[in-house]
GROMACS .gro file of C-alpha atoms in nm:
model
  235
    1UNK     CA    1   0.000   0.000   0.000
    2UNK     CA    2   0.109   0.353  -0.075
    3UNK     CA    3   0.193   0.565   0.226
    4UNK     CA    4   0.182   0.942   0.236
    5UNK     CA    5   0.243   1.215   0.491
    6UNK     CA    6  -0.037   1.273   0.737
    7UNK     CA    7  -0.083   1.648   0.788
    8UNK     CA    8  -0.221   1.592   1.137
    9UNK     CA    9   0.076   1.385   1.249
   10UNK     CA   10   0.327   1.618   1.085
   11UNK     CA   11   0.167   1.916   1.261
   12UNK     CA   12   0.182   1.742   1.599
   13UNK     CA   13   0.541   1.635   1.536
   14UNK     CA   14   0.649   1.987   1.444
   15UNK     CA   15   0.480   2.125   1.756
   16UNK     CA   16   0.667   1.877   1.974
   17UNK     CA   17   0.988   1.970   1.792
   18UNK     CA   18   0.924   2.339   1.858
   19UNK     CA   19   0.885   2.278   2.231
   20UNK     CA   20   1.194   2.057   2.231
   21UNK     CA   21   1.385   2.341   2.061
   22UNK     CA   22   1.265   2.582   2.331
   23UNK     CA   23   1.380   2.353   2.613
   24UNK     CA   24   1.721   2.302   2.450
   25UNK     CA   25   1.747   2.678   2.402
   26UNK     CA   26   1.671   2.747   2.768
   27UNK     CA   27   1.918   2.478   2.872
   28UNK     CA   28   2.210   2.590   2.654
   29UNK     CA   29   2.167   2.965   2.711
   30UNK     CA   30   2.100   2.945   3.085
   31UNK     CA   31   1.775   3.137   3.047
   32UNK     CA   32   1.597   2.864   3.242
   33UNK     CA   33   1.701   3.060   3.553
   34UNK     CA   34   1.448   3.331   3.458
   35UNK     CA   35   1.164   3.084   3.503
   36UNK     CA   36   1.271   2.807   3.743
   37UNK     CA   37   1.465   2.764   4.066
   38UNK     CA   38   1.773   2.546   4.093
   39UNK     CA   39   1.553   2.287   4.265
   40UNK     CA   40   1.340   2.238   3.956
   41UNK     CA   41   1.610   2.292   3.692
   42UNK     CA   42   1.605   1.919   3.616
   43UNK     CA   43   1.274   1.973   3.433
   44UNK     CA   44   1.457   2.150   3.149
   45UNK     CA   45   1.706   1.883   3.034
   46UNK     CA   46   1.456   1.606   3.107
   47UNK     CA   47   1.185   1.783   2.909
   48UNK     CA   48   1.425   1.856   2.623
   49UNK     CA   49   1.518   1.489   2.586
   50UNK     CA   50   1.162   1.358   2.620
   51UNK     CA   51   1.017   1.614   2.378
   52UNK     CA   52   1.290   1.542   2.124
   53UNK     CA   53   1.218   1.169   2.140
   54UNK     CA   54   0.843   1.233   2.115
   55UNK     CA   55   0.890   1.461   1.812
   56UNK     CA   56   1.111   1.207   1.636
   57UNK     CA   57   0.863   0.932   1.710
   58UNK     CA   58   0.567   1.133   1.587
   59UNK     CA   59   0.740   1.247   1.268
   60UNK     CA   60   0.876   0.899   1.211
   61UNK     CA   61   0.523   0.760   1.209
   62UNK     CA   62   0.377   1.044   1.001
   63UNK     CA   63   0.370   0.843   0.676
   64UNK     CA   64   0.049   0.640   0.686
   65UNK     CA   65  -0.186   0.460   0.453
   66UNK     CA   66  -0.478   0.683   0.546
   67UNK     CA   67  -0.357   1.040   0.606
   68UNK     CA   68  -0.544   1.239   0.867
   69UNK     CA   69  -0.636   1.591   0.751
   70UNK     CA   70  -0.544   1.893   0.957
   71UNK     CA   71  -0.872   2.064   1.034
   72UNK     CA   72  -0.895   2.441   1.094
   73UNK     CA   73  -0.983   2.378   1.458
   74UNK     CA   74  -0.677   2.159   1.507
   75UNK     CA   75  -0.459   2.415   1.330
   76UNK     CA   76  -0.576   2.686   1.569
   77UNK     CA   77  -0.509   2.461   1.869
   78UNK     CA   78  -0.157   2.384   1.750
   79UNK     CA   79  -0.094   2.753   1.693
   80UNK     CA   80  -0.210   2.848   2.042
   81UNK     CA   81   0.007   2.579   2.201
   82UNK     CA   82   0.307   2.698   1.996
   83UNK     CA   83   0.255   3.064   2.087
   84UNK     CA   84   0.458   3.055   2.414
   85UNK     CA   85   0.752   2.912   2.221
   86UNK     CA   86   0.743   3.201   1.975
   87UNK     CA   87   0.711   3.462   2.250
   88UNK     CA   88   0.997   3.329   2.463
   89UNK     CA   89   1.231   3.294   2.166
   90UNK     CA   90   1.139   3.631   2.013
   91UNK     CA   91   1.118   3.859   2.315
   92UNK     CA   92   1.427   3.979   2.504
   93UNK     CA   93   1.488   3.812   2.842
   94UNK     CA   94   1.332   3.989   3.138
   95UNK     CA   95   1.322   3.931   3.512
   96UNK     CA   96   1.081   4.038   3.782
   97UNK     CA   97   1.153   4.399   3.876
   98UNK     CA   98   1.043   4.641   4.144
   99UNK     CA   99   0.718   4.692   3.956
  100UNK     CA  100   0.607   4.346   4.068
  101UNK     CA  101   0.678   4.401   4.440
  102UNK     CA  102   0.322   4.503   4.523
  103UNK     CA  103   0.194   4.187   4.357
  104UNK     CA  104   0.424   3.947   4.542
  105UNK     CA  105   0.413   3.823   4.898
  106UNK     CA  106   0.704   3.895   5.128
  107UNK     CA  107   0.953   3.618   5.194
  108UNK     CA  108   0.888   3.644   5.568
  109UNK     CA  109   0.531   3.527   5.518
  110UNK     CA  110   0.609   3.262   5.260
  111UNK     CA  111   0.640   2.972   5.504
  112UNK     CA  112   0.999   2.906   5.391
  113UNK     CA  113   1.246   2.907   5.679
  114UNK     CA  114   1.619   2.873   5.739
  115UNK     CA  115   1.747   2.710   6.055
  116UNK     CA  116   1.888   2.926   6.331
  117UNK     CA  117   2.208   2.720   6.319
  118UNK     CA  118   2.264   2.822   5.957
  119UNK     CA  119   2.210   3.186   6.047
  120UNK     CA  120   2.441   3.164   6.349
  121UNK     CA  121   2.740   3.028   6.157
  122UNK     CA  122   2.915   3.080   5.827
  123UNK     CA  123   2.890   3.370   5.589
  124UNK     CA  124   2.557   3.550   5.605
  125UNK     CA  125   2.366   3.529   5.279
  126UNK     CA  126   2.067   3.730   5.161
  127UNK     CA  127   1.848   3.427   5.235
  128UNK     CA  128   1.984   3.404   5.592
  129UNK     CA  129   1.927   3.773   5.656
  130UNK     CA  130   1.573   3.772   5.515
  131UNK     CA  131   1.470   3.443   5.676
  132UNK     CA  132   1.588   3.552   6.020
  133UNK     CA  133   1.275   3.765   6.039
  134UNK     CA  134   1.058   3.453   6.010
  135UNK     CA  135   1.127   3.321   6.359
  136UNK     CA  136   1.232   3.437   6.706
  137UNK     CA  137   1.520   3.191   6.701
  138UNK     CA  138   1.640   3.331   6.370
  139UNK     CA  139   1.638   3.688   6.497
  140UNK     CA  140   1.821   3.585   6.814
  141UNK     CA  141   2.089   3.416   6.602
  142UNK     CA  142   2.119   3.722   6.378
  143UNK     CA  143   2.131   3.969   6.670
  144UNK     CA  144   2.426   3.773   6.806
  145UNK     CA  145   2.609   3.866   6.486
  146UNK     CA  146   2.521   4.237   6.495
  147UNK     CA  147   2.804   4.450   6.362
  148UNK     CA  148   2.950   4.178   6.140
  149UNK     CA  149   3.042   4.269   5.784
  150UNK     CA  150   2.821   4.131   5.508
  151UNK     CA  151   2.824   4.153   5.131
  152UNK     CA  152   2.483   4.133   4.966
  153UNK     CA  153   2.371   4.168   4.606
  154UNK     CA  154   2.029   4.281   4.490
  155UNK     CA  155   1.843   4.547   4.299
  156UNK     CA  156   1.760   4.892   4.425
  157UNK     CA  157   1.410   4.987   4.530
  158UNK     CA  158   1.279   5.297   4.702
  159UNK     CA  159   0.956   5.369   4.884
  160UNK     CA  160   0.804   5.695   5.006
  161UNK     CA  161   0.950   5.800   5.338
  162UNK     CA  162   1.302   5.669   5.284
  163UNK     CA  163   1.585   5.915   5.341
  164UNK     CA  164   1.790   6.025   5.040
  165UNK     CA  165   2.079   5.799   5.146
  166UNK     CA  166   1.863   5.490   5.199
  167UNK     CA  167   1.749   5.211   4.968
  168UNK     CA  168   1.570   4.881   4.999
  169UNK     CA  169   1.804   4.613   4.867
  170UNK     CA  170   1.571   4.357   4.710
  171UNK     CA  171   1.583   4.002   4.577
  172UNK     CA  172   1.314   3.762   4.465
  173UNK     CA  173   1.315   3.416   4.620
  174UNK     CA  174   1.186   3.132   4.402
  175UNK     CA  175   1.113   2.792   4.552
  176UNK     CA  176   0.974   2.615   4.245
  177UNK     CA  177   0.915   2.858   3.958
  178UNK     CA  178   0.877   3.230   3.903
  179UNK     CA  179   0.502   3.207   3.967
  180UNK     CA  180   0.567   3.144   4.339
  181UNK     CA  181   0.829   3.420   4.375
  182UNK     CA  182   0.836   3.611   4.704
  183UNK     CA  183   1.033   3.926   4.778
  184UNK     CA  184   1.308   3.974   5.037
  185UNK     CA  185   1.432   4.320   5.133
  186UNK     CA  186   1.697   4.475   5.356
  187UNK     CA  187   1.719   4.845   5.436
  188UNK     CA  188   2.056   4.995   5.350
  189UNK     CA  189   2.180   5.331   5.480
  190UNK     CA  190   2.474   5.553   5.380
  191UNK     CA  191   2.411   5.503   5.009
  192UNK     CA  192   2.535   5.791   4.788
  193UNK     CA  193   2.217   5.994   4.721
  194UNK     CA  194   2.097   5.987   4.361
  195UNK     CA  195   2.370   5.755   4.242
  196UNK     CA  196   2.150   5.451   4.185
  197UNK     CA  197   1.807   5.425   4.028
  198UNK     CA  198   1.528   5.174   4.099
  199UNK     CA  199   1.601   4.830   3.948
  200UNK     CA  200   1.977   4.898   3.930
  201UNK     CA  201   2.175   4.599   4.054
  202UNK     CA  202   2.430   4.670   4.327
  203UNK     CA  203   2.664   4.495   4.565
  204UNK     CA  204   2.641   4.632   4.919
  205UNK     CA  205   2.922   4.579   5.168
  206UNK     CA  206   2.871   4.696   5.523
  207UNK     CA  207   2.786   4.607   5.880
  208UNK     CA  208   2.456   4.447   5.968
  209UNK     CA  209   2.234   4.554   6.259
  210UNK     CA  210   1.900   4.390   6.346
  211UNK     CA  211   1.682   4.668   6.493
  212UNK     CA  212   1.358   4.534   6.637
  213UNK     CA  213   1.181   4.356   6.352
  214UNK     CA  214   1.388   4.534   6.087
  215UNK     CA  215   1.733   4.452   5.954
  216UNK     CA  216   1.962   4.738   5.857
  217UNK     CA  217   2.294   4.739   5.675
  218UNK     CA  218   2.526   5.035   5.732
  219UNK     CA  219   2.700   5.046   5.395
  220UNK     CA  220   3.071   5.108   5.365
  221UNK     CA  221   3.066   5.044   4.991
  222UNK     CA  222   2.791   5.029   4.729
  223UNK     CA  223   2.895   4.932   4.377
  224UNK     CA  224   2.689   4.883   4.065
  225UNK     CA  225   2.704   4.534   3.912
  226UNK     CA  226   2.552   4.359   3.610
  227UNK     CA  227   2.238   4.156   3.668
  228UNK     CA  228   2.349   3.810   3.789
  229UNK     CA  229   2.308   3.511   3.559
  230UNK     CA  230   2.079   3.367   3.827
  231UNK     CA  231   1.879   3.666   3.951
  232UNK     CA  232   1.649   3.466   4.180
  233UNK     CA  233   1.748   3.306   4.507
  234UNK     CA  234   1.650   2.953   4.612
  235UNK     CA  235   1.609   2.879   4.985
   0.00000   0.00000   0.00000
């Protein structure tokens, strides 16, 4: 019997190939970090391999005795499913910025915690500093380290009422994917007024002081930096 290409199977195979291409693109360029945490990174290479195999299998079986037509309804469905691929590949990469702060929960209320032992020892990270506010034990551990020098990276944000030499150093914390992102902030003082604009990335070096329920960093140096390759933190 004569076999010919089935438009329906070819369309499905090309759609699978498009998604496989997207996953390989995210994997090779590192842009997966704009959408997933390091905990769920495994989805990208696994998905890339499985989608590639599925696309090859579908296209390999696309020559059939009775070709299945590609109806207008099916064509629209394939186009809608392929739309995210086109958008991600075509649009420039973007991360959550200060504009999204009002739409995201604070890290303190996210239910994610860091043990007091981690806060009490080793180099203090942004996660340690932010998570200390989640528990009494964490704040006790952080207060014991008051005056220690820290180096934290984040983007600049300002709110009404802040002094000219103050900023809110901000990072987003992602547990699974960007949809569950929460915000973590530390107030920084002694910042050169007017030098940095909202959403600028900076590295702050200074001494840390927990004051009541707030954590303050007295900056000795604030330097602009490029946006990190992995802009989101994972607890």
